[in-house]
Each structure stands twice: as C-alpha cells, then as structure tokens.
XYZ file of C-alpha atoms in Angstrom:
267
model
C 3.395 -22.301 -28.419
C 1.011 -25.258 -28.188
C 0.589 -27.289 -24.999
C -0.443 -30.913 -25.584
C -1.719 -33.131 -22.771
C -2.283 -36.878 -22.863
C -3.839 -38.248 -19.670
C -3.664 -42.021 -19.405
C -4.555 -44.462 -16.663
C -0.971 -44.653 -15.404
C 0.874 -41.579 -16.675
C 0.272 -38.050 -17.892
C 2.401 -36.982 -20.845
C 2.717 -33.265 -21.563
C 4.592 -31.571 -24.373
C 5.019 -28.117 -25.877
C 5.330 -27.531 -29.608
C 6.716 -24.543 -31.439
C 5.777 -23.867 -35.045
C 3.128 -25.660 -37.048
C 2.711 -28.046 -39.935
C 5.954 -29.409 -41.334
C 7.859 -26.886 -39.232
C 6.434 -28.006 -35.888
C 8.925 -29.277 -33.329
C 8.614 -30.622 -29.809
C 10.297 -28.186 -27.416
C 9.929 -30.034 -24.107
C 7.953 -32.913 -22.677
C 7.245 -34.375 -19.244
C 5.814 -37.641 -17.894
C 3.961 -37.699 -14.571
C 2.132 -40.277 -12.503
C -1.646 -40.082 -12.964
C -3.679 -39.306 -9.873
C -7.281 -40.015 -10.796
C -8.681 -37.937 -7.915
C -6.977 -34.710 -9.058
C -9.221 -31.664 -9.443
C -9.207 -29.080 -12.216
C -7.384 -26.631 -9.940
C -4.750 -29.223 -9.013
C -4.127 -30.097 -12.656
C -3.765 -26.428 -13.548
C -1.294 -25.880 -10.711
C 0.718 -28.936 -11.787
C 0.913 -27.792 -15.406
C 1.852 -24.258 -14.378
C 4.699 -25.555 -12.222
C 6.152 -27.533 -15.123
C 5.748 -24.789 -17.714
C 7.229 -22.053 -15.532
C 7.734 -18.825 -17.460
C 6.790 -20.580 -20.713
C 3.140 -20.513 -19.660
C 2.942 -16.948 -20.947
C 3.784 -18.221 -24.439
C 0.977 -20.801 -24.577
C -1.440 -19.824 -27.342
C -3.221 -23.154 -27.680
C -3.962 -26.330 -25.732
C -4.861 -29.757 -27.128
C -5.699 -32.508 -24.648
C -7.250 -35.922 -24.239
C -7.979 -38.167 -21.279
C -8.775 -41.867 -21.139
C -9.680 -41.420 -17.458
C -13.345 -40.290 -17.253
C -12.962 -38.415 -13.965
C -10.011 -36.406 -15.288
C -11.741 -35.796 -18.616
C -14.456 -34.034 -16.649
C -11.878 -31.964 -14.761
C -10.111 -31.016 -17.986
C -13.407 -29.697 -19.394
C -13.520 -27.335 -16.427
C -9.830 -26.508 -16.304
C -9.154 -25.476 -19.912
C -11.553 -22.513 -20.225
C -10.886 -21.454 -16.635
C -7.083 -21.348 -16.762
C -6.430 -20.888 -20.489
C -9.262 -18.514 -21.478
C -7.311 -16.742 -24.212
C -5.779 -19.904 -25.690
C -7.459 -21.849 -28.467
C -8.160 -25.104 -26.646
C -9.405 -28.435 -27.925
C -10.367 -31.482 -25.899
C -10.283 -34.589 -28.073
C -13.497 -36.517 -27.417
C -15.819 -38.711 -29.490
C -17.468 -36.462 -32.061
C -14.427 -34.276 -32.694
C -13.470 -34.493 -36.348
C -9.947 -35.799 -36.773
C -9.970 -36.820 -40.421
C -9.473 -40.487 -39.459
C -12.273 -42.778 -40.700
C -13.044 -45.294 -37.942
C -14.053 -48.541 -39.655
C -15.323 -50.300 -36.533
C -18.692 -51.334 -35.120
C -18.987 -48.374 -32.739
C -16.585 -45.463 -33.417
C -17.469 -43.843 -30.082
C -15.879 -46.771 -28.248
C -12.443 -46.161 -29.763
C -10.127 -44.476 -27.276
C -9.126 -40.986 -28.331
C -5.472 -41.832 -27.676
C -5.721 -44.585 -30.303
C -7.227 -42.145 -32.800
C -4.471 -39.596 -32.151
C -1.818 -42.300 -32.544
C -3.197 -43.503 -35.861
C -3.541 -39.968 -37.206
C 0.083 -39.159 -36.362
C 1.402 -42.525 -37.568
C -0.248 -42.133 -40.965
C 0.962 -38.534 -41.281
C 4.538 -39.504 -40.398
C 4.891 -42.886 -42.092
C 2.010 -43.328 -44.515
C 0.022 -46.533 -44.763
C -0.455 -49.287 -44.217
C 1.066 -49.132 -40.766
C 0.650 -50.703 -37.354
C 0.843 -48.745 -34.104
C 1.851 -50.533 -30.920
C 1.226 -48.452 -27.794
C 2.974 -49.885 -24.739
C 1.418 -48.522 -21.581
C -1.163 -49.675 -19.036
C -2.401 -51.889 -21.844
C -0.547 -53.082 -24.915
C -2.608 -51.828 -27.858
C -1.923 -52.930 -31.421
C -3.834 -50.920 -34.047
C -3.890 -51.125 -37.840
C -4.098 -48.181 -40.249
C -4.921 -48.783 -43.919
C -3.138 -47.413 -46.955
C -5.871 -44.741 -47.061
C -5.379 -43.706 -43.433
C -8.420 -45.577 -42.123
C -8.490 -47.017 -38.616
C -9.282 -50.692 -39.166
C -9.373 -51.895 -35.558
C -6.897 -53.490 -33.218
C -6.053 -55.784 -30.341
C -5.829 -54.858 -26.655
C -3.852 -56.935 -24.158
C -2.792 -56.315 -20.545
C 0.307 -54.152 -20.344
C 3.661 -55.130 -18.897
C 3.095 -53.544 -15.495
C -0.334 -55.153 -15.161
C 1.237 -58.529 -15.822
C 3.946 -57.930 -13.246
C 1.418 -56.744 -10.653
C -0.832 -59.768 -11.221
C 2.103 -62.167 -10.941
C 3.397 -60.693 -7.689
C -0.097 -60.390 -6.206
C -1.179 -63.969 -6.857
C 2.113 -65.805 -6.371
C 3.422 -65.851 -2.807
C 7.038 -66.651 -3.661
C 7.339 -64.131 -6.518
C 8.431 -60.578 -5.840
C 8.566 -57.507 -8.051
C 11.790 -57.167 -10.020
C 13.501 -54.428 -11.981
C 12.185 -54.464 -15.527
C 15.251 -54.984 -17.716
C 16.451 -57.684 -20.124
C 18.302 -60.529 -18.345
C 21.596 -62.063 -19.488
C 19.747 -64.637 -21.566
C 16.378 -66.196 -22.172
C 17.146 -68.948 -19.640
C 17.324 -67.207 -16.269
C 19.964 -68.560 -13.905
C 18.099 -67.290 -10.847
C 14.555 -66.283 -9.934
C 15.047 -62.607 -10.784
C 16.446 -63.373 -14.235
C 13.754 -65.972 -14.875
C 11.070 -63.382 -14.101
C 12.771 -60.776 -16.275
C 12.990 -63.236 -19.144
C 9.345 -64.223 -18.890
C 8.204 -60.617 -18.683
C 10.412 -58.959 -21.297
C 10.661 -61.745 -23.869
C 7.133 -62.936 -23.199
C 5.587 -59.552 -23.955
C 7.921 -59.059 -26.923
C 6.757 -62.403 -28.302
C 3.142 -61.388 -27.783
C 3.632 -58.204 -29.817
C 5.519 -60.009 -32.574
C 2.795 -62.653 -32.701
C -0.037 -60.132 -32.999
C 1.761 -58.164 -35.713
C 2.537 -61.359 -37.630
C -1.098 -62.451 -37.442
C -2.261 -59.071 -38.772
C 0.197 -59.356 -41.658
C -0.974 -62.899 -42.418
C -4.715 -62.280 -42.238
C -5.474 -58.631 -43.067
C -5.333 -57.746 -46.782
C -2.681 -55.188 -47.650
C -0.491 -55.745 -44.595
C 1.921 -58.253 -46.106
C 4.011 -55.514 -47.737
C 7.746 -55.205 -47.179
C 7.177 -51.456 -46.751
C 4.917 -51.928 -43.727
C 5.774 -49.622 -40.816
C 5.343 -50.944 -37.277
C 5.839 -48.069 -34.869
C 6.234 -48.356 -31.103
C 5.086 -45.653 -28.736
C 4.036 -45.275 -25.104
C 5.896 -44.990 -21.801
C 7.083 -48.627 -21.819
C 8.145 -48.766 -25.471
C 11.860 -48.134 -24.730
C 11.886 -51.173 -22.441
C 10.780 -53.608 -25.104
C 11.660 -51.974 -28.440
C 14.974 -53.779 -28.984
C 13.439 -57.155 -28.104
C 10.679 -57.051 -30.730
C 11.530 -58.208 -34.251
C 8.396 -56.546 -35.661
C 9.228 -52.935 -34.843
C 10.620 -50.671 -37.549
C 10.357 -47.320 -35.738
C 10.008 -45.780 -32.283
C 8.089 -42.507 -31.860
C 8.102 -41.492 -28.166
C 5.567 -38.662 -28.497
C 3.259 -40.007 -31.201
C 0.070 -39.233 -29.252
C 1.158 -35.651 -28.600
C 1.907 -35.220 -32.301
C -1.575 -36.514 -33.093
C -3.077 -33.980 -30.691
C -1.078 -31.222 -32.389
C -2.433 -32.232 -35.772
C -6.046 -32.326 -34.557
C -5.567 -28.891 -32.994
C -4.217 -27.446 -36.242
C -7.167 -28.943 -38.105
C -9.602 -27.289 -35.683
C -7.899 -23.910 -36.156
C -8.360 -24.146 -39.904
C -11.924 -25.472 -39.707
C -13.872 -24.616 -36.496
C -16.464 -27.241 -37.445
C -13.818 -29.891 -36.756
C -14.255 -29.311 -33.020
C -17.627 -31.006 -33.178
C-alpha cells in the first residue's frame, strides 16, 4: 500500500492507494489543518494515528510540501519512520516526465507539477487545472503533456480574511451560495460577492486562456477542479468540466511508480 502526503499552506491531504498503474485505487484519504511548526516526530505520530493498523501495510511513501519548514521535517521523517518503505519526496530536480516550459522550472510548485501530471494522465491534453486552496491556481497543460504556465490569485479564504480584517462592519460568514446573486441582507451579499465573485474570476481566467493560447479553443478541452475548496465553487463555475478531489495525490502516486521503475527519476 502506498501512502501519499500533500502538505499545503492551509491543509495536509493524505491518502492510501492499493494496486498500481491502471489498477490503482484510493483506499482512504484525510484532510488536516497544517501546523507549520510541527516537527518530524509530530508528523510521524499524526500519520500513525490516522493509519492505525494499516501502517504495517505501507510499502511506499510519496510526499510533497509547499511549506519549506515542513519540507525539511519530511526529509528527516521519511527515512526515520519508514526505513523499509520506498519513499520519494517530490522536490525540484525529481524527474516527473512533465516538461516545464517556463522561465525557471525550479520555481514551479511541486503540487502544480503533480496536478498537471495526473490531469494529463487522466484526461489527456490540452487541459486546464484549477486548484482551489490557499491560492487559486490555474495551470495549462498542452496536448503533449507540457506544463505551459499558469495564473495565481488569492484563494477564497484569503479574500474572506482580508475583507473581515480591513472592514470594521463586515464579519466572517459561512461560505455557501446565497439565495440569489442580489443578497437581501449583509450575510447574503457577502456570500454572493465571495462565491460568485471567485467563480467569475475562474471563468474569466479560463476564457482568456482559451482566447489567447494556441490549441486551447477546442470543444474537447478539459477544465478540472481540485483542491480543498473546489466543492464549494464547482457548481458555480461554467468553465469546469470535471472535479477530481485527489488529483495531487494521484500525481504523487504516478511519480512514485516512475521512480520505482527508474531509480534515476528520483534525481
């Protein structure tokens, strides 16, 4: 069984996979709040508590972290607590099979690379990946599976936090679609601005990619949503064609399988 770990700025997403290749399936997954001060020992204890008896079945671990402090702790934790498991930490320099056609490939977040790898494997190209999390990230993958670049905007929660922090009369509200676009009270007005505003932002970015990037004006274009906040906004975006809740974990699985077949892929 393979343990996959995606550590983001806001949440940690873990999942276990059974099987490999076309026969791989997600067995279980968990989402946790990220604590950036966690140590290697604390992370190991947390993972062990979630896995329970299944920890004895872990034969491999694939992980990434967009939080530098936790990336360092994961480097220490994996060989210490999973010494007999084939482990891979996705970092710049690890071969994923995804050509990064950008100015500086080392600047591309490893979560974005994993997403594009999995999106191309699942849907083919061209495709657009929209990751809804701490940031809203819109990335384009060519018909050949190349990462062409993307757009990064503040995520929904960042927008809500900024609004409540800088506006005295505005309070935090439950994130859910209101009765209509015209709110009949302050709560509904905030919900409308947040939900429909961010949905419009995503639709606008996707439309601009389709209008300006060669090859993305096809009727067969896939626009896949992923990330912890994707379920909140999926139904409100006209651009989305698919929702893949564990796309990053699937990308990690695929990189791990590649490294098992070719050890040189690890570096």
